[in-house]
Amino acid sequence: MSDTHDTHTHNDLEPNFFRVLFPTCTQATQSISIAKEKPLPTAQNLGIKMHIMMCSGCRAFYKNTDTISEMIQAHKNQEAEQLTPSVKDNE
Amino acid sequence: MSQPKDDDISPTTSSSSNSNNNNTTGVINDEFIESVYQQMLAFATSQLADAQKAQDAVQDALVAALNHSDKFNGQATFKTWVFAILKNKIVDNIRKNNKYVQISQIIPDGEDNAQNDENFMQLLFDDAGYWHKDTLPTSFDNSWANPEAQAHSEGFWQVLEVCLKNLPADQSRVFLMKEYIELDTKEICDEVGISDKNYYVLMYRARLRLQKCLSIRWFEEQ
């Protein structure tokens, strides 16, 4: 089973349509992560939505992924606040 | 906010530095510079994967910041500022040099990492691809209020740094390029010398590991 976790989802030449709409947790979390990098096909998005309605673990992963981004963003905004205009001299 | 502040610094920043402990207002001495230097070097090396370039970027950033060190009222402000300069130097460097850096250069033990990743996945998911009952993630929202408040606390950033260091180097590198430096997918893949598919896998594993680490080290201790 060594390869099943990472290789058999989105990029398969013959995607399993059932698994697109009803992904496992591994597949759902993978799709959630990839959705942060590029737009996904509608069916795959629908699959994620239905899955996270039913699965608290994947729902948490979905929320936490956004939360971490937001917190890094907030940290950067805080940096920006602290930058005095003289920073521009140094670039 | 009662103490005199530079006009450039917004009220939000002032109030957060007032509530911090003396660690944030400590003097900028040699010992402090040395520790910041080491942290900067670690960060720059992870991003540029070239010791010489990393050292140059860190030195440039430090000199630029030290020239204005009188403008900072504490160590935390200085550290934030010098890292912001360093980040820009790294972005310049990455965008200027299209030189390929193969991932294998940074990770000589690529095999071990693949095995580690595999073990980690098995720790989280069962053979059918569903969460194990005892590793079911919980939402960070349950244990804390809002991202702004949390990110402002010095502690969170330190925990995040620890968790990033726990990631395999290639994972933390692409994660920071994406989330902190905000390069796009193509820039990251070109710089690191990987396919976009590899990149998605690295980001996925980085997110799984980071969430696990953060939930253990930060959110559950509050």
PDB file of C-alpha atoms in Angstrom:
ATOM      1  CA  MET A   1       0.000   0.000   0.000  1.00  0.00           C
ATOM      2  CA  SER A   2       3.042   2.192  -0.019  1.00  0.00           C
ATOM      3  CA  ASP A   3       1.987   4.351  -2.943  1.00  0.00           C
ATOM      4  CA  THR A   4      -1.723   4.549  -2.474  1.00  0.00           C
ATOM      5  CA  HIS A   5      -1.685   7.622  -0.290  1.00  0.00           C
ATOM      6  CA  ASP A   6      -0.094  10.072  -2.643  1.00  0.00           C
ATOM      7  CA  THR A   7      -0.368   8.947  -6.200  1.00  0.00           C
ATOM      8  CA  HIS A   8      -3.808   7.748  -7.000  1.00  0.00           C
ATOM      9  CA  THR A   9      -6.006  10.767  -6.760  1.00  0.00           C
ATOM     10  CA  HIS A  10      -6.193  13.821  -8.992  1.00  0.00           C
ATOM     11  CA  ASN A  11      -3.704  13.194 -11.684  1.00  0.00           C
ATOM     12  CA  ASP A  12      -4.749   9.735 -12.671  1.00  0.00           C
ATOM     13  CA  LEU A  13      -5.313   9.249 -16.357  1.00  0.00           C
ATOM     14  CA  GLU A  14      -8.560   7.500 -15.579  1.00  0.00           C
ATOM     15  CA  PRO A  15      -9.983   9.263 -12.565  1.00  0.00           C
ATOM     16  CA  ASN A  16     -12.393   7.242 -10.530  1.00  0.00           C
ATOM     17  CA  PHE A  17     -15.449   9.427 -10.654  1.00  0.00           C
ATOM     18  CA  PHE A  18     -16.945   7.850  -7.563  1.00  0.00           C
ATOM     19  CA  ARG A  19     -13.817   8.790  -5.618  1.00  0.00           C
ATOM     20  CA  VAL A  20     -13.916  12.325  -6.991  1.00  0.00           C
ATOM     21  CA  LEU A  21     -17.369  12.803  -5.502  1.00  0.00           C
ATOM     22  CA  PHE A  22     -16.794  10.607  -2.457  1.00  0.00           C
ATOM     23  CA  PRO A  23     -13.123  10.933  -1.572  1.00  0.00           C
ATOM     24  CA  THR A  24     -11.427   9.169   1.309  1.00  0.00           C
ATOM     25  CA  CYS A  25      -9.880  11.374   4.028  1.00  0.00           C
ATOM     26  CA  THR A  26      -6.439  11.108   2.424  1.00  0.00           C
ATOM     27  CA  GLN A  27      -7.864  12.146  -0.925  1.00  0.00           C
ATOM     28  CA  ALA A  28     -10.003  14.911   0.573  1.00  0.00           C
ATOM     29  CA  THR A  29      -7.114  16.480   2.527  1.00  0.00           C
ATOM     30  CA  GLN A  30      -4.885  16.279  -0.549  1.00  0.00           C
ATOM     31  CA  SER A  31      -7.514  18.074  -2.629  1.00  0.00           C
ATOM     32  CA  ILE A  32      -8.015  20.677   0.093  1.00  0.00           C
ATOM     33  CA  SER A  33      -4.281  21.395   0.035  1.00  0.00           C
ATOM     34  CA  ILE A  34      -4.069  21.555  -3.768  1.00  0.00           C
ATOM     35  CA  ALA A  35      -7.092  23.873  -3.862  1.00  0.00           C
ATOM     36  CA  LYS A  36      -4.908  26.432  -2.069  1.00  0.00           C
ATOM     37  CA  GLU A  37      -2.487  26.355  -5.008  1.00  0.00           C
ATOM     38  CA  LYS A  38      -4.769  26.152  -8.056  1.00  0.00           C
ATOM     39  CA  PRO A  39      -8.465  25.981  -8.975  1.00  0.00           C
ATOM     40  CA  LEU A  40      -9.964  22.486  -8.939  1.00  0.00           C
ATOM     41  CA  PRO A  41     -12.578  20.973 -11.243  1.00  0.00           C
ATOM     42  CA  THR A  42     -16.163  21.523 -10.085  1.00  0.00           C
ATOM     43  CA  ALA A  43     -16.815  17.864  -9.324  1.00  0.00           C
ATOM     44  CA  GLN A  44     -13.740  17.694  -7.109  1.00  0.00           C
ATOM     45  CA  ASN A  45     -14.804  20.836  -5.226  1.00  0.00           C
ATOM     46  CA  LEU A  46     -18.223  19.317  -4.725  1.00  0.00           C
ATOM     47  CA  GLY A  47     -16.595  16.143  -3.418  1.00  0.00           C
ATOM     48  CA  ILE A  48     -14.584  18.154  -0.878  1.00  0.00           C
ATOM     49  CA  LYS A  49     -17.680  20.079   0.238  1.00  0.00           C
ATOM     50  CA  MET A  50     -19.749  16.969   0.778  1.00  0.00           C
ATOM     51  CA  HIS A  51     -16.898  15.205   2.545  1.00  0.00           C
ATOM     52  CA  ILE A  52     -16.174  17.983   5.036  1.00  0.00           C
ATOM     53  CA  MET A  53     -19.845  18.244   5.886  1.00  0.00           C
ATOM     54  CA  MET A  54     -19.698  14.702   7.185  1.00  0.00           C
ATOM     55  CA  CYS A  55     -16.107  14.376   8.415  1.00  0.00           C
ATOM     56  CA  SER A  56     -14.961  16.448  11.387  1.00  0.00           C
ATOM     57  CA  GLY A  57     -11.276  15.567  10.899  1.00  0.00           C
ATOM     58  CA  CYS A  58     -11.144  16.832   7.332  1.00  0.00           C
ATOM     59  CA  ARG A  59     -13.293  19.824   8.294  1.00  0.00           C
ATOM     60  CA  ALA A  60     -10.659  20.689  10.900  1.00  0.00           C
ATOM     61  CA  PHE A  61      -7.831  20.229   8.386  1.00  0.00           C
ATOM     62  CA  TYR A  62      -9.674  22.529   5.976  1.00  0.00           C
ATOM     63  CA  LYS A  63     -10.151  25.252   8.593  1.00  0.00           C
ATOM     64  CA  ASN A  64      -6.659  24.914  10.047  1.00  0.00           C
ATOM     65  CA  THR A  65      -5.064  25.259   6.619  1.00  0.00           C
ATOM     66  CA  ASP A  66      -6.717  28.657   6.220  1.00  0.00           C
ATOM     67  CA  THR A  67      -6.007  29.571   9.823  1.00  0.00           C
ATOM     68  CA  ILE A  68      -2.263  29.064   9.428  1.00  0.00           C
ATOM     69  CA  SER A  69      -2.231  31.215   6.277  1.00  0.00           C
ATOM     70  CA  GLU A  70      -4.207  33.922   8.050  1.00  0.00           C
ATOM     71  CA  MET A  71      -1.859  33.891  11.016  1.00  0.00           C
ATOM     72  CA  ILE A  72       1.238  34.172   8.856  1.00  0.00           C
ATOM     73  CA  GLN A  73      -0.497  36.986   6.990  1.00  0.00           C
ATOM     74  CA  ALA A  74      -1.374  38.707  10.257  1.00  0.00           C
ATOM     75  CA  HIS A  75       2.233  38.386  11.385  1.00  0.00           C
ATOM     76  CA  LYS A  76       3.351  40.009   8.151  1.00  0.00           C
ATOM     77  CA  ASN A  77       0.864  42.848   8.545  1.00  0.00           C
ATOM     78  CA  GLN A  78       2.293  43.409  11.973  1.00  0.00           C
ATOM     79  CA  GLU A  79       5.728  43.582  10.369  1.00  0.00           C
ATOM     80  CA  ALA A  80       4.477  46.110   7.867  1.00  0.00           C
ATOM     81  CA  GLU A  81       3.129  48.275  10.686  1.00  0.00           C
ATOM     82  CA  GLN A  82       6.493  48.270  12.348  1.00  0.00           C
ATOM     83  CA  LEU A  83       8.401  49.210   9.228  1.00  0.00           C
ATOM     84  CA  THR A  84       9.397  52.804   9.396  1.00  0.00           C
ATOM     85  CA  PRO A  85       9.626  54.740   6.115  1.00  0.00           C
ATOM     86  CA  SER A  86      13.410  54.539   6.303  1.00  0.00           C
ATOM     87  CA  VAL A  87      13.202  50.837   5.383  1.00  0.00           C
ATOM     88  CA  LYS A  88      12.720  51.891   1.793  1.00  0.00           C
ATOM     89  CA  ASP A  89      16.190  53.463   1.838  1.00  0.00           C
ATOM     90  CA  ASN A  90      17.642  50.063   2.360  1.00  0.00           C
ATOM     91  CA  GLU A  91      16.189  48.303  -0.614  1.00  0.00           C
TER      92      GLU A  91
ATOM     93  CA  MET B   1       0.201  53.508  24.652  1.00  0.00           C
ATOM     94  CA  SER B   2       1.028  55.975  27.365  1.00  0.00           C
ATOM     95  CA  GLN B   3       4.717  55.877  26.661  1.00  0.00           C
ATOM     96  CA  PRO B   4       6.099  58.071  23.893  1.00  0.00           C
ATOM     97  CA  LYS B   5       6.137  56.323  20.555  1.00  0.00           C
ATOM     98  CA  ASP B   6       7.377  57.001  17.109  1.00  0.00           C
ATOM     99  CA  ASP B   7       4.560  58.482  15.013  1.00  0.00           C
ATOM    100  CA  ASP B   8       5.124  55.822  12.375  1.00  0.00           C
ATOM    101  CA  ILE B   9       4.100  53.031  14.670  1.00  0.00           C
ATOM    102  CA  SER B  10       0.406  52.392  14.770  1.00  0.00           C
ATOM    103  CA  PRO B  11      -1.642  52.089  17.979  1.00  0.00           C
ATOM    104  CA  THR B  12      -2.075  48.356  17.446  1.00  0.00           C
ATOM    105  CA  THR B  13       1.636  47.803  17.556  1.00  0.00           C
ATOM    106  CA  SER B  14       2.074  50.071  20.538  1.00  0.00           C
ATOM    107  CA  SER B  15      -0.476  48.319  22.652  1.00  0.00           C
ATOM    108  CA  SER B  16       0.900  44.905  21.778  1.00  0.00           C
ATOM    109  CA  SER B  17       4.448  45.894  22.677  1.00  0.00           C
ATOM    110  CA  ASN B  18       3.271  47.398  25.943  1.00  0.00           C
ATOM    111  CA  SER B  19       1.715  44.166  27.020  1.00  0.00           C
ATOM    112  CA  ASN B  20       4.754  42.107  26.132  1.00  0.00           C
ATOM    113  CA  ASN B  21       7.373  41.064  28.609  1.00  0.00           C
ATOM    114  CA  ASN B  22      10.812  42.617  28.865  1.00  0.00           C
ATOM    115  CA  ASN B  23      12.114  40.191  26.276  1.00  0.00           C
ATOM    116  CA  THR B  24      10.592  42.456  23.643  1.00  0.00           C
ATOM    117  CA  THR B  25      12.144  45.622  25.000  1.00  0.00           C
ATOM    118  CA  GLY B  26      15.563  44.166  25.763  1.00  0.00           C
ATOM    119  CA  VAL B  27      18.577  46.068  24.543  1.00  0.00           C
ATOM    120  CA  ILE B  28      20.130  45.304  21.196  1.00  0.00           C
ATOM    121  CA  ASN B  29      23.495  43.994  22.347  1.00  0.00           C
ATOM    122  CA  ASP B  30      26.122  41.713  20.819  1.00  0.00           C
ATOM    123  CA  GLU B  31      24.622  38.603  22.350  1.00  0.00           C
ATOM    124  CA  PHE B  32      21.197  39.405  20.915  1.00  0.00           C
ATOM    125  CA  ILE B  33      22.631  40.226  17.470  1.00  0.00           C
ATOM    126  CA  GLU B  34      24.506  36.930  17.480  1.00  0.00           C
ATOM    127  CA  SER B  35      21.350  34.945  18.191  1.00  0.00           C
ATOM    128  CA  VAL B  36      19.359  36.832  15.547  1.00  0.00           C
ATOM    129  CA  TYR B  37      22.238  36.324  13.111  1.00  0.00           C
ATOM    130  CA  GLN B  38      22.070  32.556  13.594  1.00  0.00           C
ATOM    131  CA  GLN B  39      18.295  32.523  13.077  1.00  0.00           C
ATOM    132  CA  MET B  40      18.584  34.657   9.952  1.00  0.00           C
ATOM    133  CA  LEU B  41      21.318  32.453   8.567  1.00  0.00           C
ATOM    134  CA  ALA B  42      19.238  29.332   9.125  1.00  0.00           C
ATOM    135  CA  PHE B  43      16.270  30.914   7.377  1.00  0.00           C
ATOM    136  CA  ALA B  44      18.306  32.306   4.449  1.00  0.00           C
ATOM    137  CA  THR B  45      20.141  29.010   3.974  1.00  0.00           C
ATOM    138  CA  SER B  46      16.872  27.088   3.902  1.00  0.00           C
ATOM    139  CA  GLN B  47      15.472  29.425   1.278  1.00  0.00           C
ATOM    140  CA  LEU B  48      18.504  29.960  -0.957  1.00  0.00           C
ATOM    141  CA  ALA B  49      20.209  26.580  -0.505  1.00  0.00           C
ATOM    142  CA  ASP B  50      23.573  28.285  -1.002  1.00  0.00           C
ATOM    143  CA  ALA B  51      25.727  29.056   2.022  1.00  0.00           C
ATOM    144  CA  GLN B  52      27.610  31.953   0.425  1.00  0.00           C
ATOM    145  CA  LYS B  53      24.503  33.663  -0.952  1.00  0.00           C
ATOM    146  CA  ALA B  54      22.731  33.155   2.351  1.00  0.00           C
ATOM    147  CA  GLN B  55      25.596  34.726   4.280  1.00  0.00           C
ATOM    148  CA  ASP B  56      25.713  37.719   1.917  1.00  0.00           C
ATOM    149  CA  ALA B  57      21.967  38.280   2.186  1.00  0.00           C
ATOM    150  CA  VAL B  58      22.072  38.083   5.985  1.00  0.00           C
ATOM    151  CA  GLN B  59      24.991  40.467   6.238  1.00  0.00           C
ATOM    152  CA  ASP B  60      23.374  43.001   3.905  1.00  0.00           C
ATOM    153  CA  ALA B  61      20.150  42.860   5.884  1.00  0.00           C
ATOM    154  CA  LEU B  62      21.904  43.143   9.250  1.00  0.00           C
ATOM    155  CA  VAL B  63      24.020  46.107   8.185  1.00  0.00           C
ATOM    156  CA  ALA B  64      20.968  47.870   6.779  1.00  0.00           C
ATOM    157  CA  ALA B  65      19.050  47.315  10.000  1.00  0.00           C
ATOM    158  CA  LEU B  66      21.897  48.169  12.372  1.00  0.00           C
ATOM    159  CA  ASN B  67      22.402  51.491  10.636  1.00  0.00           C
ATOM    160  CA  HIS B  68      18.969  52.385  11.911  1.00  0.00           C
ATOM    161  CA  SER B  69      19.034  50.520  15.195  1.00  0.00           C
ATOM    162  CA  ASP B  70      18.341  53.736  17.117  1.00  0.00           C
ATOM    163  CA  LYS B  71      14.838  53.661  15.629  1.00  0.00           C
ATOM    164  CA  PHE B  72      13.870  50.488  17.497  1.00  0.00           C
ATOM    165  CA  ASN B  73      12.644  50.418  21.027  1.00  0.00           C
ATOM    166  CA  GLY B  74      13.243  46.749  21.582  1.00  0.00           C
ATOM    167  CA  GLN B  75      14.548  43.419  20.418  1.00  0.00           C
ATOM    168  CA  ALA B  76      11.243  42.151  19.016  1.00  0.00           C
ATOM    169  CA  THR B  77      10.801  45.185  16.785  1.00  0.00           C
ATOM    170  CA  PHE B  78      14.358  44.928  15.596  1.00  0.00           C
ATOM    171  CA  LYS B  79      14.042  41.219  14.844  1.00  0.00           C
ATOM    172  CA  THR B  80      10.807  41.702  12.923  1.00  0.00           C
ATOM    173  CA  TRP B  81      12.336  44.511  10.934  1.00  0.00           C
ATOM    174  CA  VAL B  82      15.597  42.818  10.075  1.00  0.00           C
ATOM    175  CA  PHE B  83      13.708  39.683   8.973  1.00  0.00           C
ATOM    176  CA  ALA B  84      11.504  41.797   6.702  1.00  0.00           C
ATOM    177  CA  ILE B  85      14.633  43.216   5.045  1.00  0.00           C
ATOM    178  CA  LEU B  86      16.135  39.747   4.786  1.00  0.00           C
ATOM    179  CA  LYS B  87      12.960  38.440   3.190  1.00  0.00           C
ATOM    180  CA  ASN B  88      13.184  41.099   0.478  1.00  0.00           C
ATOM    181  CA  LYS B  89      16.840  40.279  -0.134  1.00  0.00           C
ATOM    182  CA  ILE B  90      15.912  36.622  -0.556  1.00  0.00           C
ATOM    183  CA  VAL B  91      13.087  37.427  -2.977  1.00  0.00           C
ATOM    184  CA  ASP B  92      15.473  39.601  -5.044  1.00  0.00           C
ATOM    185  CA  ASN B  93      18.022  36.842  -5.031  1.00  0.00           C
ATOM    186  CA  ILE B  94      15.551  34.179  -6.118  1.00  0.00           C
ATOM    187  CA  ARG B  95      14.046  36.339  -8.844  1.00  0.00           C
ATOM    188  CA  LYS B  96      17.472  37.414 -10.154  1.00  0.00           C
ATOM    189  CA  ASN B  97      19.053  33.994 -10.328  1.00  0.00           C
ATOM    190  CA  ASN B  98      17.231  31.449 -12.371  1.00  0.00           C
ATOM    191  CA  LYS B  99      19.902  28.986 -11.512  1.00  0.00           C
ATOM    192  CA  TYR B 100      18.447  25.591 -10.785  1.00  0.00           C
ATOM    193  CA  VAL B 101      19.032  24.195  -7.363  1.00  0.00           C
ATOM    194  CA  GLN B 102      18.159  20.550  -7.375  1.00  0.00           C
ATOM    195  CA  ILE B 103      16.224  19.413  -4.370  1.00  0.00           C
ATOM    196  CA  SER B 104      18.723  16.585  -3.936  1.00  0.00           C
ATOM    197  CA  GLN B 105      21.407  19.139  -3.068  1.00  0.00           C
ATOM    198  CA  ILE B 106      19.505  20.209  -0.007  1.00  0.00           C
ATOM    199  CA  ILE B 107      18.247  16.803   0.943  1.00  0.00           C
ATOM    200  CA  PRO B 108      21.029  14.273   0.539  1.00  0.00           C
ATOM    201  CA  ASP B 109      18.951  11.718   2.405  1.00  0.00           C
ATOM    202  CA  GLY B 110      15.965  11.858   0.069  1.00  0.00           C
ATOM    203  CA  GLU B 111      15.184   8.185   0.585  1.00  0.00           C
ATOM    204  CA  ASP B 112      14.898   8.538   4.326  1.00  0.00           C
ATOM    205  CA  ASN B 113      12.543  11.443   3.894  1.00  0.00           C
ATOM    206  CA  ALA B 114      10.271   9.454   1.626  1.00  0.00           C
ATOM    207  CA  GLN B 115      10.215   6.714   4.242  1.00  0.00           C
ATOM    208  CA  ASN B 116       9.558   9.222   7.022  1.00  0.00           C
ATOM    209  CA  ASP B 117       6.695  10.717   5.067  1.00  0.00           C
ATOM    210  CA  GLU B 118       5.244   7.297   4.459  1.00  0.00           C
ATOM    211  CA  ASN B 119       5.421   6.464   8.152  1.00  0.00           C
ATOM    212  CA  PHE B 120       3.855   9.781   9.055  1.00  0.00           C
ATOM    213  CA  MET B 121       0.963   9.202   6.653  1.00  0.00           C
ATOM    214  CA  GLN B 122       0.369   5.765   8.161  1.00  0.00           C
ATOM    215  CA  LEU B 123       0.325   7.353  11.576  1.00  0.00           C
ATOM    216  CA  LEU B 124      -2.527   9.638  10.494  1.00  0.00           C
ATOM    217  CA  PHE B 125      -4.552   7.492   8.090  1.00  0.00           C
ATOM    218  CA  ASP B 126      -5.597   3.854   8.074  1.00  0.00           C
ATOM    219  CA  ASP B 127      -5.115   1.561   5.089  1.00  0.00           C
ATOM    220  CA  ALA B 128      -8.473   2.514   3.609  1.00  0.00           C
ATOM    221  CA  GLY B 129      -7.496   6.207   3.663  1.00  0.00           C
ATOM    222  CA  TYR B 130      -9.505   7.428   6.650  1.00  0.00           C
ATOM    223  CA  TRP B 131      -8.278   9.156   9.814  1.00  0.00           C
ATOM    224  CA  HIS B 132      -7.337   6.945  12.710  1.00  0.00           C
ATOM    225  CA  LYS B 133      -9.700   7.723  15.585  1.00  0.00           C
ATOM    226  CA  ASP B 134      -6.921   8.953  17.865  1.00  0.00           C
ATOM    227  CA  THR B 135      -5.259  11.207  15.286  1.00  0.00           C
ATOM    228  CA  LEU B 136      -8.450  12.944  14.192  1.00  0.00           C
ATOM    229  CA  PRO B 137      -7.503  16.628  13.865  1.00  0.00           C
ATOM    230  CA  THR B 138      -9.425  19.216  15.791  1.00  0.00           C
ATOM    231  CA  SER B 139     -10.076  22.699  14.589  1.00  0.00           C
ATOM    232  CA  PHE B 140      -7.721  25.368  15.959  1.00  0.00           C
ATOM    233  CA  ASP B 141     -10.774  27.603  16.312  1.00  0.00           C
ATOM    234  CA  ASN B 142     -11.906  25.624  19.331  1.00  0.00           C
ATOM    235  CA  SER B 143      -9.024  26.707  21.463  1.00  0.00           C
ATOM    236  CA  TRP B 144      -8.324  30.243  20.507  1.00  0.00           C
ATOM    237  CA  ALA B 145      -9.922  33.531  19.546  1.00  0.00           C
ATOM    238  CA  ASN B 146      -8.681  35.315  16.439  1.00  0.00           C
ATOM    239  CA  PRO B 147      -5.653  35.049  14.156  1.00  0.00           C
ATOM    240  CA  GLU B 148      -4.634  38.686  14.685  1.00  0.00           C
ATOM    241  CA  ALA B 149      -4.303  38.343  18.433  1.00  0.00           C
ATOM    242  CA  GLN B 150      -2.467  35.047  18.230  1.00  0.00           C
ATOM    243  CA  ALA B 151      -0.027  36.138  15.551  1.00  0.00           C
ATOM    244  CA  HIS B 152       0.861  39.219  17.568  1.00  0.00           C
ATOM    245  CA  SER B 153       2.043  37.157  20.440  1.00  0.00           C
ATOM    246  CA  GLU B 154       5.751  36.491  20.327  1.00  0.00           C
ATOM    247  CA  GLY B 155       5.162  32.942  21.459  1.00  0.00           C
ATOM    248  CA  PHE B 156       3.181  31.771  18.466  1.00  0.00           C
ATOM    249  CA  TRP B 157       5.905  32.749  16.046  1.00  0.00           C
ATOM    250  CA  GLN B 158       8.478  30.878  18.086  1.00  0.00           C
ATOM    251  CA  VAL B 159       6.326  27.740  18.119  1.00  0.00           C
ATOM    252  CA  LEU B 160       5.768  28.055  14.385  1.00  0.00           C
ATOM    253  CA  GLU B 161       9.541  28.332  13.907  1.00  0.00           C
ATOM    254  CA  VAL B 162      10.062  25.166  15.932  1.00  0.00           C
ATOM    255  CA  CYS B 163       7.410  23.330  13.921  1.00  0.00           C
ATOM    256  CA  LEU B 164       8.897  24.537  10.637  1.00  0.00           C
ATOM    257  CA  LYS B 165      12.290  23.259  11.743  1.00  0.00           C
ATOM    258  CA  ASN B 166      10.721  19.877  12.415  1.00  0.00           C
ATOM    259  CA  LEU B 167       9.653  19.600   8.788  1.00  0.00           C
ATOM    260  CA  PRO B 168      11.914  17.974   6.222  1.00  0.00           C
ATOM    261  CA  ALA B 169      13.972  20.822   4.703  1.00  0.00           C
ATOM    262  CA  ASP B 170      12.342  20.664   1.263  1.00  0.00           C
ATOM    263  CA  GLN B 171       8.878  20.934   2.824  1.00  0.00           C
ATOM    264  CA  SER B 172       9.622  23.931   5.023  1.00  0.00           C
ATOM    265  CA  ARG B 173      11.411  25.613   2.148  1.00  0.00           C
ATOM    266  CA  VAL B 174       8.488  25.468  -0.285  1.00  0.00           C
ATOM    267  CA  PHE B 175       5.987  26.197   2.480  1.00  0.00           C
ATOM    268  CA  LEU B 176       7.778  29.429   3.419  1.00  0.00           C
ATOM    269  CA  MET B 177       8.260  30.391  -0.225  1.00  0.00           C
ATOM    270  CA  LYS B 178       4.521  30.095  -0.719  1.00  0.00           C
ATOM    271  CA  GLU B 179       3.047  31.361   2.549  1.00  0.00           C
ATOM    272  CA  TYR B 180       5.638  33.845   3.750  1.00  0.00           C
ATOM    273  CA  ILE B 181       7.575  35.049   0.724  1.00  0.00           C
ATOM    274  CA  GLU B 182       4.486  34.657  -1.480  1.00  0.00           C
ATOM    275  CA  LEU B 183       6.137  33.431  -4.650  1.00  0.00           C
ATOM    276  CA  ASP B 184       3.793  31.809  -7.171  1.00  0.00           C
ATOM    277  CA  THR B 185       3.808  28.139  -8.107  1.00  0.00           C
ATOM    278  CA  LYS B 186       5.969  28.584 -11.197  1.00  0.00           C
ATOM    279  CA  GLU B 187       8.600  30.654  -9.409  1.00  0.00           C
ATOM    280  CA  ILE B 188       8.834  28.088  -6.628  1.00  0.00           C
ATOM    281  CA  CYS B 189       9.067  25.098  -8.974  1.00  0.00           C
ATOM    282  CA  ASP B 190      11.732  26.797 -11.114  1.00  0.00           C
ATOM    283  CA  GLU B 191      13.791  27.844  -8.114  1.00  0.00           C
ATOM    284  CA  VAL B 192      13.634  24.493  -6.367  1.00  0.00           C
ATOM    285  CA  GLY B 193      13.832  22.484  -9.581  1.00  0.00           C
ATOM    286  CA  ILE B 194      10.730  20.337  -9.074  1.00  0.00           C
ATOM    287  CA  SER B 195       7.538  19.672 -11.028  1.00  0.00           C
ATOM    288  CA  ASP B 196       4.286  21.287  -9.975  1.00  0.00           C
ATOM    289  CA  LYS B 197       3.021  17.855  -8.974  1.00  0.00           C
ATOM    290  CA  ASN B 198       5.990  17.402  -6.615  1.00  0.00           C
ATOM    291  CA  TYR B 199       5.305  20.852  -5.251  1.00  0.00           C
ATOM    292  CA  TYR B 200       1.688  20.001  -4.419  1.00  0.00           C
ATOM    293  CA  VAL B 201       2.820  16.879  -2.585  1.00  0.00           C
ATOM    294  CA  LEU B 202       5.423  18.830  -0.573  1.00  0.00           C
ATOM    295  CA  MET B 203       2.851  21.472   0.393  1.00  0.00           C
ATOM    296  CA  TYR B 204       0.323  18.822   1.378  1.00  0.00           C
ATOM    297  CA  ARG B 205       2.774  17.038   3.651  1.00  0.00           C
ATOM    298  CA  ALA B 206       4.059  20.310   5.080  1.00  0.00           C
ATOM    299  CA  ARG B 207       0.472  21.257   6.000  1.00  0.00           C
ATOM    300  CA  LEU B 208      -0.259  17.906   7.611  1.00  0.00           C
ATOM    301  CA  ARG B 209       2.933  17.989   9.665  1.00  0.00           C
ATOM    302  CA  LEU B 210       2.600  21.638  10.638  1.00  0.00           C
ATOM    303  CA  GLN B 211      -0.961  21.177  11.833  1.00  0.00           C
ATOM    304  CA  LYS B 212       0.012  18.158  13.866  1.00  0.00           C
ATOM    305  CA  CYS B 213       2.964  19.979  15.423  1.00  0.00           C
ATOM    306  CA  LEU B 214       1.037  23.194  16.119  1.00  0.00           C
ATOM    307  CA  SER B 215      -1.871  21.352  17.689  1.00  0.00           C
ATOM    308  CA  ILE B 216       0.486  19.532  20.026  1.00  0.00           C
ATOM    309  CA  ARG B 217       2.843  22.358  20.925  1.00  0.00           C
ATOM    310  CA  TRP B 218       0.657  25.411  20.950  1.00  0.00           C
ATOM    311  CA  PHE B 219      -3.069  25.071  20.748  1.00  0.00           C
ATOM    312  CA  GLU B 220      -3.448  22.326  23.315  1.00  0.00           C
ATOM    313  CA  GLU B 221      -1.227  24.008  25.872  1.00  0.00           C
ATOM    314  CA  GLN B 222      -3.167  27.261  26.109  1.00  0.00           C
TER     315      GLN B 222
END
